[in-house]
Tab-separated table of N, CA and C in Angstrom:
chain	number	residue	atom	x	y	z
F	1	ARG	N	16.863	27.908	66.503
F	1	ARG	CA	16.789	29.187	66.092
F	1	ARG	C	15.465	29.978	66.776
F	2	LEU	N	15.408	29.568	67.826
F	2	LEU	CA	14.177	30.244	69.046
F	2	LEU	C	14.215	31.919	68.974
F	3	GLU	N	13.423	32.337	68.538
F	3	GLU	CA	13.698	34.049	68.876
F	3	GLU	C	13.096	34.184	70.428
F	4	LEU	N	13.722	34.715	71.038
F	4	LEU	CA	13.215	35.220	72.643
F	4	LEU	C	13.125	36.484	72.573
F	5	ILE	N	12.607	36.874	73.781
F	5	ILE	CA	11.748	38.309	74.112
F	5	ILE	C	12.836	38.312	75.453
F	6	ASN	N	13.758	39.301	75.544
F	6	ASN	CA	14.363	39.573	76.730
F	6	ASN	C	15.514	38.400	77.359
F	7	GLY	N	15.845	37.574	76.256
F	7	GLY	CA	16.471	36.164	76.329
F	7	GLY	C	15.748	35.172	77.197
F	8	THR	N	14.612	35.391	77.505
F	8	THR	CA	13.938	34.042	78.149
F	8	THR	C	12.341	33.723	77.735
F	9	THR	N	11.713	34.525	76.873
F	9	THR	CA	10.489	34.050	76.763
F	9	THR	C	10.385	34.135	75.020
F	10	PRO	N	9.718	32.767	74.485
F	10	PRO	CA	10.050	32.828	73.291
F	10	PRO	C	8.715	33.903	72.423
F	11	LYS	N	9.250	34.328	71.224
F	11	LYS	CA	8.810	35.420	70.599
F	11	LYS	C	7.084	34.657	70.414
F	12	PRO	N	5.845	35.086	70.485
F	12	PRO	CA	4.743	34.890	70.025
F	12	PRO	C	4.609	34.409	68.341
F	13	GLY	N	4.047	33.557	68.219
F	13	GLY	CA	4.001	32.488	66.950
F	13	GLY	C	5.332	31.909	66.479
F	14	SER	N	6.584	31.704	67.411
F	14	SER	CA	7.437	31.033	67.200
F	14	SER	C	7.148	29.409	67.139
F	15	ASN	N	7.771	28.809	66.372
F	15	ASN	CA	7.963	27.057	66.302
F	15	ASN	C	9.326	26.425	66.581
F	16	ILE	N	9.353	25.293	66.837
F	16	ILE	CA	10.650	24.719	67.308
F	16	ILE	C	10.265	23.404	65.897
F	17	SER	N	11.432	23.010	65.537
F	17	SER	CA	11.456	22.101	64.726
F	17	SER	C	12.256	20.742	65.576
F	18	VAL	N	11.913	19.600	65.402
F	18	VAL	CA	12.695	18.578	66.292
F	18	VAL	C	12.765	17.500	65.236
F	19	THR	N	14.096	17.179	64.879
F	19	THR	CA	14.487	15.615	64.077
F	19	THR	C	14.288	14.575	64.883
F	20	ALA	N	13.282	13.528	64.855
F	20	ALA	CA	13.135	12.365	65.446
F	20	ALA	C	13.516	11.102	64.299
F	21	ASP	N	14.222	10.343	65.099
F	21	ASP	CA	14.516	9.001	64.467
F	21	ASP	C	13.593	8.008	64.785
F	22	VAL	N	13.002	7.618	63.530
F	22	VAL	CA	11.671	6.710	63.562
F	22	VAL	C	11.795	5.440	62.542
F	23	SER	N	11.681	4.174	63.363
F	23	SER	CA	12.114	3.166	62.609
F	23	SER	C	10.773	2.421	62.259
F	24	VAL	N	10.622	1.668	61.525
F	24	VAL	CA	9.471	0.605	61.305
F	24	VAL	C	9.716	-0.680	61.096
F	25	LYS	N	9.614	-1.231	61.974
F	25	LYS	CA	10.246	-2.635	61.949
F	25	LYS	C	9.400	-3.710	61.783
F	26	ASN	N	9.573	-4.647	60.494
F	26	ASN	CA	8.704	-5.471	60.134
F	26	ASN	C	9.093	-7.100	60.543
F	27	PRO	N	8.287	-7.455	61.684
F	27	PRO	CA	9.076	-8.875	62.130
F	27	PRO	C	8.286	-10.126	61.073
F	28	ASN	N	7.746	-9.857	59.978
F	28	ASN	CA	6.625	-10.984	59.327
F	28	ASN	C	7.782	-11.300	58.642
F	29	VAL	N	7.169	-12.233	57.431
F	29	VAL	CA	7.763	-13.032	56.564
F	29	VAL	C	7.459	-12.174	55.537
F	30	ALA	N	6.372	-11.365	55.240
F	30	ALA	CA	5.847	-10.528	54.447
F	30	ALA	C	6.349	-9.058	54.248
F	31	SER	N	6.907	-8.420	53.128
F	31	SER	CA	6.830	-6.980	52.492
F	31	SER	C	5.860	-6.455	53.301
F	32	PHE	N	6.304	-5.242	53.604
F	32	PHE	CA	4.970	-4.139	53.824
F	32	PHE	C	5.567	-2.753	53.614
F	33	LYS	N	4.564	-2.220	52.403
F	33	LYS	CA	4.822	-1.297	51.725
F	33	LYS	C	3.968	-0.268	52.099
F	34	TYR	N	4.365	0.884	52.893
F	34	TYR	CA	3.558	1.766	53.650
F	34	TYR	C	3.450	3.179	52.719
F	35	ARG	N	2.619	3.940	53.241
F	35	ARG	CA	1.966	5.244	52.760
F	35	ARG	C	2.821	6.335	53.384
F	36	ASN	N	2.657	7.295	53.130
F	36	ASN	CA	2.753	8.836	54.239
F	36	ASN	C	2.453	8.240	55.820
F	37	THR	N	3.472	8.592	56.462
F	37	THR	CA	3.249	8.622	57.692
F	37	THR	C	2.775	9.703	58.499
F	38	THR	N	2.173	9.718	59.336
F	38	THR	CA	1.496	10.714	60.458
F	38	THR	C	1.890	10.753	61.614
F	39	THR	N	2.513	11.762	62.371
F	39	THR	CA	2.846	11.574	63.896
F	39	THR	C	2.137	12.829	64.369
F	40	THR	N	1.324	12.882	65.696
F	40	THR	CA	0.914	13.954	66.289
F	40	THR	C	1.386	13.875	67.667
F	41	LEU	N	1.834	15.008	68.057
F	41	LEU	CA	2.524	15.137	69.589
F	41	LEU	C	1.435	15.741	70.429
F	42	TYR	N	1.350	15.381	71.715
F	42	TYR	CA	0.372	16.334	72.677
F	42	TYR	C	1.000	16.336	73.601
F	43	TYR	N	0.781	17.608	74.534
F	43	TYR	CA	1.020	18.049	75.749
F	43	TYR	C	0.001	18.396	76.836
F	44	TYR	N	-0.202	17.263	77.699
F	44	TYR	CA	-1.144	17.301	78.447
F	44	TYR	C	-2.964	17.448	77.671
F	45	GLY	N	-2.608	16.362	76.585
F	45	GLY	CA	-4.137	16.609	75.744
F	45	GLY	C	-4.276	17.317	74.606
F	46	LYS	N	-3.541	18.339	74.825
F	46	LYS	CA	-3.497	19.413	73.680
F	46	LYS	C	-2.334	18.910	72.291
F	47	VAL	N	-3.311	19.164	71.349
F	47	VAL	CA	-2.049	19.159	70.169
F	47	VAL	C	-1.091	20.185	70.249
F	48	VAL	N	0.349	19.983	70.389
F	48	VAL	CA	1.089	20.650	70.227
F	48	VAL	C	2.327	20.518	69.070
F	49	GLY	N	1.959	19.472	68.216
F	49	GLY	CA	2.978	19.512	66.909
F	49	GLY	C	2.584	18.566	66.072
F	50	ASP	N	3.044	18.402	65.004
F	50	ASP	CA	2.815	17.251	64.183
F	50	ASP	C	3.664	17.030	63.136
F	51	ALA	N	3.721	15.798	62.530
F	51	ALA	CA	4.937	15.780	61.338
F	51	ALA	C	4.450	14.513	60.417
F	52	ARG	N	5.233	14.697	59.043
F	52	ARG	CA	4.608	13.684	58.177
F	52	ARG	C	6.059	13.049	57.761
F	53	GLY	N	6.027	11.555	57.488
F	53	GLY	CA	6.820	10.921	57.072
F	53	GLY	C	6.769	10.338	55.716
F	54	PRO	N	7.847	9.868	54.919
F	54	PRO	CA	7.716	9.754	53.640
F	54	PRO	C	7.196	8.349	53.558
F	55	PRO	N	6.526	7.767	52.163
F	55	PRO	CA	6.419	6.394	52.224
F	55	PRO	C	7.379	5.733	51.830
F	56	GLY	N	7.060	4.447	51.823
F	56	GLY	CA	8.536	3.257	51.928
F	56	GLY	C	8.134	1.974	51.928
F	57	ARG	N	9.182	1.233	52.169
F	57	ARG	CA	8.991	-0.449	52.466
F	57	ARG	C	9.803	-0.773	52.959
F	58	ALA	N	9.077	-1.828	53.949
F	58	ALA	CA	10.189	-2.462	54.757
F	58	ALA	C	9.807	-4.071	54.585
F	59	LYS	N	11.282	-4.399	54.273
F	59	LYS	CA	11.305	-5.960	53.603
F	59	LYS	C	11.162	-6.820	54.713
F	60	ALA	N	10.622	-7.977	54.311
F	60	ALA	CA	10.532	-9.120	55.419
F	60	ALA	C	11.683	-9.115	56.491
F	61	ARG	N	11.131	-9.318	57.732
F	61	ARG	CA	12.460	-9.499	58.899
F	61	ARG	C	13.247	-8.158	58.753
F	62	ARG	N	13.018	-6.725	58.595
F	62	ARG	CA	14.178	-6.038	58.336
F	62	ARG	C	13.394	-4.729	59.092
F	63	THR	N	14.061	-3.777	59.601
F	63	THR	CA	13.539	-2.363	60.281
F	63	THR	C	14.158	-1.299	59.080
F	64	VAL	N	13.571	-0.617	58.706
F	64	VAL	CA	13.981	0.797	57.959
F	64	VAL	C	13.695	2.204	58.922
F	65	ARG	N	14.729	2.597	58.766
F	65	ARG	CA	14.938	3.977	59.998
F	65	ARG	C	14.833	4.938	59.074
F	66	MET	N	14.236	5.950	59.515
F	66	MET	CA	13.840	7.454	58.934
F	66	MET	C	14.026	8.677	59.782
F	67	ASN	N	14.266	9.697	59.383
F	67	ASN	CA	14.250	10.788	60.025
F	67	ASN	C	12.851	11.598	59.624
F	68	ILE	N	12.034	12.080	60.582
F	68	ILE	CA	10.876	13.062	60.383
F	68	ILE	C	11.487	14.284	61.221
F	69	THR	N	10.757	15.226	60.627
F	69	THR	CA	10.836	16.777	61.379
F	69	THR	C	9.384	16.907	62.063
F	70	ILE	N	9.574	17.025	63.291
F	70	ILE	CA	8.131	17.353	64.151
F	70	ILE	C	8.240	19.048	64.351
F	71	ASP	N	7.214	19.698	63.823
F	71	ASP	CA	7.031	21.374	64.219
F	71	ASP	C	6.061	21.264	65.313
F	72	ILE	N	6.992	21.676	66.315
F	72	ILE	CA	6.262	21.996	67.647
F	72	ILE	C	5.850	23.508	67.717
F	73	ILE	N	4.526	23.732	68.070
F	73	ILE	CA	3.733	25.051	68.239
F	73	ILE	C	4.283	25.604	69.295
F	74	VAL	N	5.025	26.602	69.732
F	74	VAL	CA	5.534	26.897	71.397
F	74	VAL	C	4.419	27.694	71.791
F	75	ASP	N	3.551	28.249	71.206
F	75	ASP	CA	2.325	29.238	71.878
F	75	ASP	C	1.671	28.012	72.847
F	76	ARG	N	1.260	26.848	72.032
F	76	ARG	CA	0.598	25.951	72.930
F	76	ARG	C	1.307	25.364	74.118
F	77	VAL	N	2.152	25.380	74.029
F	77	VAL	CA	3.189	24.593	75.058
F	77	VAL	C	3.134	25.635	75.922
F	78	LEU	N	3.230	26.715	76.008
F	78	LEU	CA	3.366	28.083	76.672
F	78	LEU	C	1.993	28.107	77.541
F	79	ALA	N	1.146	27.898	76.715
F	79	ALA	CA	-0.269	28.279	77.239
F	79	ALA	C	-0.571	27.109	78.302
F	80	SER	N	-0.162	26.140	78.448
F	80	SER	CA	0.051	25.023	79.571
F	80	SER	C	0.081	25.447	80.779
F	81	PRO	N	-1.126	25.343	81.690
F	81	PRO	CA	-0.825	25.658	83.101
F	81	PRO	C	0.407	24.632	84.015
F	82	ASN	N	0.557	23.652	83.170
F	82	ASN	CA	1.592	22.516	83.661
F	82	ASN	C	2.988	22.835	83.632
F	83	LEU	N	3.145	23.679	82.463
F	83	LEU	CA	4.492	24.018	82.210
F	83	LEU	C	5.603	24.273	83.175
F	84	VAL	N	4.747	25.781	84.008
F	84	VAL	CA	5.724	25.702	85.089
F	84	VAL	C	6.305	24.616	86.262
F	85	THR	N	5.598	23.814	86.345
F	85	THR	CA	5.913	22.761	87.253
F	85	THR	C	6.576	21.728	86.571
F	86	ASP	N	6.374	21.628	85.332
F	86	ASP	CA	7.385	20.487	84.574
F	86	ASP	C	8.855	21.380	84.281
F	87	VAL	N	8.799	22.508	84.114
F	87	VAL	CA	10.488	23.213	83.703
F	87	VAL	C	11.270	23.122	85.098
F	88	ARG	N	9.910	23.267	86.392
F	88	ARG	CA	10.751	23.136	87.619
F	88	ARG	C	11.223	21.912	87.840
F	89	SER	N	10.883	20.572	87.475
F	89	SER	CA	11.159	19.442	87.799
F	89	SER	C	11.993	18.867	86.871
F	90	GLY	N	12.204	20.152	85.707
F	90	GLY	CA	13.672	19.349	84.632
F	90	GLY	C	13.081	18.469	83.582
F	91	THR	N	11.611	18.085	83.861
F	91	THR	CA	11.153	17.015	82.669
F	91	THR	C	10.075	17.738	82.194
F	92	LEU	N	9.607	17.162	80.771
F	92	LEU	CA	8.159	17.487	80.190
F	92	LEU	C	7.977	16.138	79.711
F	93	THR	N	6.661	15.549	80.185
F	93	THR	CA	5.886	14.413	79.668
F	93	THR	C	5.200	14.960	78.202
F	94	MET	N	5.469	14.219	77.496
F	94	MET	CA	4.412	14.140	76.246
F	94	MET	C	4.135	12.910	75.684
F	95	VAL	N	3.211	12.716	74.710
F	95	VAL	CA	2.305	11.941	74.139
F	95	VAL	C	2.107	11.940	72.567
F	96	SER	N	3.061	10.878	72.108
F	96	SER	CA	2.901	10.862	70.464
F	96	SER	C	2.032	9.926	70.037
F	97	TYR	N	1.173	10.025	68.977
F	97	TYR	CA	0.248	8.921	68.075
F	97	TYR	C	0.694	9.139	66.910
F	98	SER	N	1.203	8.067	66.301
F	98	SER	CA	1.581	8.033	65.182
F	98	SER	C	0.588	6.804	64.179
F	99	ARG	N	0.631	6.756	63.187
F	99	ARG	CA	-0.050	5.948	62.212
F	99	ARG	C	0.665	5.799	60.923
F	100	VAL	N	0.705	4.394	60.499
F	100	VAL	CA	1.205	4.193	59.301
F	100	VAL	C	0.343	3.346	58.569
F	101	GLY	N	-0.151	3.243	57.367
F	101	GLY	CA	-0.883	2.389	56.610
F	101	GLY	C	-0.224	2.011	55.623
F	102	GLY	N	-0.581	0.906	55.225
F	102	GLY	CA	0.112	0.198	54.002
F	102	GLY	C	-0.699	-1.370	53.437
F	103	ARG	N	0.286	-1.933	52.585
F	103	ARG	CA	-0.156	-3.041	52.366
F	103	ARG	C	0.909	-4.356	52.597
F	104	ILE	N	0.638	-5.424	52.869
F	104	ILE	CA	1.464	-6.566	53.280
F	104	ILE	C	1.089	-7.130	51.872
F	105	ASN	N	2.348	-8.213	51.529
F	105	ASN	CA	2.515	-8.868	50.098
F	105	ASN	C	3.378	-10.137	50.143
F	106	ILE	N	2.236	-11.322	50.031
F	106	ILE	CA	2.820	-12.346	50.393
F	106	ILE	C	2.984	-13.011	49.072
F	107	LEU	N	4.201	-13.343	48.430
F	107	LEU	CA	4.651	-13.773	47.287
F	107	LEU	C	3.890	-13.433	46.269
F	108	ASN	N	3.141	-12.429	46.125
F	108	ASN	CA	1.982	-11.924	45.263
F	108	ASN	C	0.901	-12.726	45.016
F	109	ILE	N	0.498	-13.339	46.030
F	109	ILE	CA	-0.268	-14.091	45.835
F	109	ILE	C	-1.607	-13.589	47.096
F	110	ILE	N	-0.786	-13.436	48.457
F	110	ILE	CA	-1.787	-12.800	49.236
F	110	ILE	C	-1.489	-11.503	49.632
F	111	LYS	N	-2.368	-10.401	49.368
F	111	LYS	CA	-2.267	-8.888	49.851
F	111	LYS	C	-3.277	-8.282	50.795
F	112	ARG	N	-2.691	-7.593	51.784
F	112	ARG	CA	-3.728	-6.980	52.433
F	112	ARG	C	-3.110	-5.719	52.963
F	113	HIS	N	-4.374	-4.949	53.156
F	113	HIS	CA	-4.183	-4.023	53.970
F	113	HIS	C	-3.966	-3.830	55.077
F	114	VAL	N	-3.032	-3.105	55.749
F	114	VAL	CA	-2.500	-3.065	57.317
F	114	VAL	C	-2.543	-1.513	57.768
F	115	THR	N	-2.977	-1.525	59.089
F	115	THR	CA	-2.908	-0.097	59.502
F	115	THR	C	-2.054	-0.187	60.913
F	116	VAL	N	-0.809	0.471	61.229
F	116	VAL	CA	-0.300	0.161	62.578
F	116	VAL	C	-0.369	1.535	63.139
F	117	LYS	N	-0.901	1.587	64.475
F	117	LYS	CA	-1.324	2.548	65.279
F	117	LYS	C	-0.171	2.579	66.623
F	118	MET	N	0.550	3.468	66.732
F	118	MET	CA	1.486	3.823	67.977
F	118	MET	C	0.924	4.773	68.545
F	119	ASN	N	1.182	4.185	69.943
F	119	ASN	CA	1.020	5.608	71.301
F	119	ASN	C	1.835	5.369	71.889
F	120	CYS	N	2.849	6.269	72.126
F	120	CYS	CA	3.915	6.512	73.221
F	120	CYS	C	3.886	7.596	74.045
F	121	SER	N	3.903	7.366	75.200
F	121	SER	CA	4.414	8.332	76.529
F	121	SER	C	5.795	8.496	76.384
F	122	MET	N	6.178	9.600	76.751
F	122	MET	CA	7.530	9.888	77.026
F	122	MET	C	8.158	10.912	77.861
F	123	THR	N	8.886	10.817	78.643
F	123	THR	CA	9.596	12.204	79.403
F	123	THR	C	10.862	12.497	78.826
F	124	VAL	N	10.863	13.821	78.585
F	124	VAL	CA	11.807	14.481	77.893
F	124	VAL	C	12.658	15.177	78.986
F	125	ASN	N	14.303	15.064	78.928
F	125	ASN	CA	14.694	15.663	79.891
F	125	ASN	C	15.095	17.482	79.501
F	126	ILE	N	14.589	18.317	79.885
F	126	ILE	CA	14.614	19.733	79.168
F	126	ILE	C	16.366	20.085	79.182
F	127	PHE	N	17.150	19.518	80.027
F	127	PHE	CA	18.396	19.927	80.246
F	127	PHE	C	19.360	19.492	78.845
F	128	SER	N	19.170	17.761	79.078
F	128	SER	CA	20.164	17.172	78.275
F	128	SER	C	19.285	16.938	76.830
F	129	GLN	N	18.104	17.543	76.710
F	129	GLN	CA	17.269	17.362	75.575
F	129	GLN	C	17.282	15.823	75.106
F	130	ALA	N	17.131	14.865	76.024
F	130	ALA	CA	17.217	13.392	75.758
F	130	ALA	C	16.116	12.966	76.319
F	131	ILE	N	15.342	11.875	75.556
F	131	ILE	CA	14.303	11.112	76.228
F	131	ILE	C	14.830	10.077	77.453
F	132	GLN	N	14.433	10.621	78.585
F	132	GLN	CA	14.512	9.659	79.786
F	132	GLN	C	13.995	8.266	80.025
F	133	GLN	N	12.438	8.316	79.291
F	133	GLN	CA	11.782	7.117	79.708
F	133	GLN	C	10.995	7.222	78.448
F	134	GLN	N	9.992	6.047	77.944
F	134	GLN	CA	9.487	5.955	76.825
F	134	GLN	C	8.837	4.406	77.013
F	135	LYS	N	7.585	4.755	76.623
F	135	LYS	CA	6.252	3.523	76.951
F	135	LYS	C	5.543	3.367	75.419
F	136	CYS	N	5.312	2.507	74.846
F	136	CYS	CA	4.937	2.589	73.587
F	136	CYS	C	3.719	1.513	73.413
F	137	LYS	N	2.328	1.250	73.061
F	137	LYS	CA	1.674	0.487	72.817
F	137	LYS	C	1.286	0.682	71.203
F	138	ARG	N	1.393	-0.832	70.566
F	138	ARG	CA	1.087	-0.907	69.405
F	138	ARG	C	-0.230	-1.510	68.954
F	139	GLN	N	-1.032	-1.282	68.151
F	139	GLN	CA	-2.223	-1.338	67.513
F	139	GLN	C	-1.985	-1.952	66.127
F	140	VAL	N	-2.448	-3.180	65.319
F	140	VAL	CA	-2.333	-3.339	64.058
F	140	VAL	C	-3.667	-3.893	64.017
F	141	ASP	N	-4.456	-2.928	62.868
F	141	ASP	CA	-5.562	-3.243	62.097
F	141	ASP	C	-5.378	-4.078	60.550
F	142	VAL	N	-5.727	-5.289	60.419
F	142	VAL	CA	-5.781	-5.865	59.065
F	142	VAL	C	-7.310	-5.719	58.367
């Protein structure tokens, strides 16, 4: 539902909402109860979008899937001097930073606060709107 001027240029102040499928994988023997999640989207080092995810619980050795909505601020993407080159190539390279904080619980005996941080770089195909390449690095703080 992006409003365009002359059919080509997004109207100033427009935003795009993108739904992302995010998974919380817990490979451990302890359950992980997490609070609200945050994700920030960057385009050439500038914040262009953010999202909040709901709290939840990832049982031991299970994966929890959830959909989050990322609100992209179109004006910030359009202001990038790299946009024309990226559009010509048909791909956009973006970086996301996600943070999930919560607690692990082992048999109600051992309880620890844990924060998981994910840095991902991704290349998005403009025409198919699919992620062509994605590399992620995880950091866990106990």
